[in-house]
Amino acid sequence: MPDIVAVLALDMLPMFEAAVATEVWGVDRSDAGVPPFEFRMCGMTADPVVTTSGFSIVPSHDIEGLRNADLVVVPGWHPAHDDPVPADISTAVNEAFDAGARIASFCAGVFVLAAAGLLDGRRATSHWMHADRLTLMYPEIAVDRDVLYVDEDPLFTSAGTAAAIDLCLHITRKDHGSVVANRIARRMVVPPHRDGGQAQFVESPVNAVDDDPIGVATTWALRRLQHDITVEDLARRAKLSPRTFARRFRAAAGTTPLQWLLVQRVREAQRLLESTALSVDEIASRCGLGTAANLRIHFARVVGTTPTSYRATFRRTA
DNA sequence: TGGGATAACCGCCATA
DNA sequence: GCTATGGCGGTTATCC
């Protein structure tokens, strides 16, 4: 049975966010080894839904399409007015959640989850432009305005626009492994992974062009993850002092050099667990984490599970 | 699991 | 006066 993904298309549907979910889960990529998804674009009724771009789209399903969905995506909620989210929308989302669906929001879609009471006492994020309003309206929610997305499985929230891509790939990676997520990312011609904790505000994006010292250093590091790499090594590659390198790295990537490196090493371990039969010890060595014990610590922190159970879950899809 | 050695991080400050 | 840089040292994280 393919996963059923239902997008809740509300009036003033943001086209980009709706298209992100469509691109990730609504396109048949079985030729690339990506498992099929049953994709539903659900309006409250079967009537055309007005988008923020002025034109309308005709949903494939009405609200009944949320029934038995594995994942419900709320790509937006028009935040220009202070009208409360209508009760029938909250009810529909609540019923889907109670029936076992996981719920994900992009950008201002978080207001729909909040109005349904799903986020009380939980962490959540939204586009930085909406963070103040969200905090004001729903003080029970721990709003993290600085991250790309928040995973509070079975609830997910993202900053919207490009961060919606990151959240979709994160959920796909969680459910189907990094090989599948990377295949989708490759087809979409987007970077395979940005960590959820990465800052929404980056002064300049990480880039591998030759005249970007941070890009040069990170590209160099990714090619030799199996070797020892110190922040001083990275700084030397970037032709900067360690202090300046660290400062500019945080400005560019929204995280510290070591934390970035550890996440890259765990991603490499995920790839090796899925695509090889190497021992966990050997994988730890090949991804630069030294020992299996060390790999387990960082693997649990980044992925939320153990290398062995990760392999048991995803080896089949490789 | 605990502890010690080492590296990384970051605020502060001086300098260019 | 403003900004970027880089050294110092206290604190924290990582690794074995």
PDB file of C-alpha atoms (C1' of nucleotides) in Angstrom, chain B residues 15-16, chain C residues 1-3:
ATOM      1  C1'  DT B  15      43.934  46.500  15.976  1.00  0.00           C
ATOM      2  C1'  DA B  16      43.759  47.699  11.051  1.00  0.00           C
TER       3       DA B  16
ATOM      4  C1'  DG C   1      32.813  56.092  13.929  1.00  0.00           C
ATOM      5  C1'  DC C   2      32.070  51.697  11.672  1.00  0.00           C
ATOM      6  C1'  DT C   3      33.355  47.079  10.231  1.00  0.00           C
TER       7       DT C   3
END
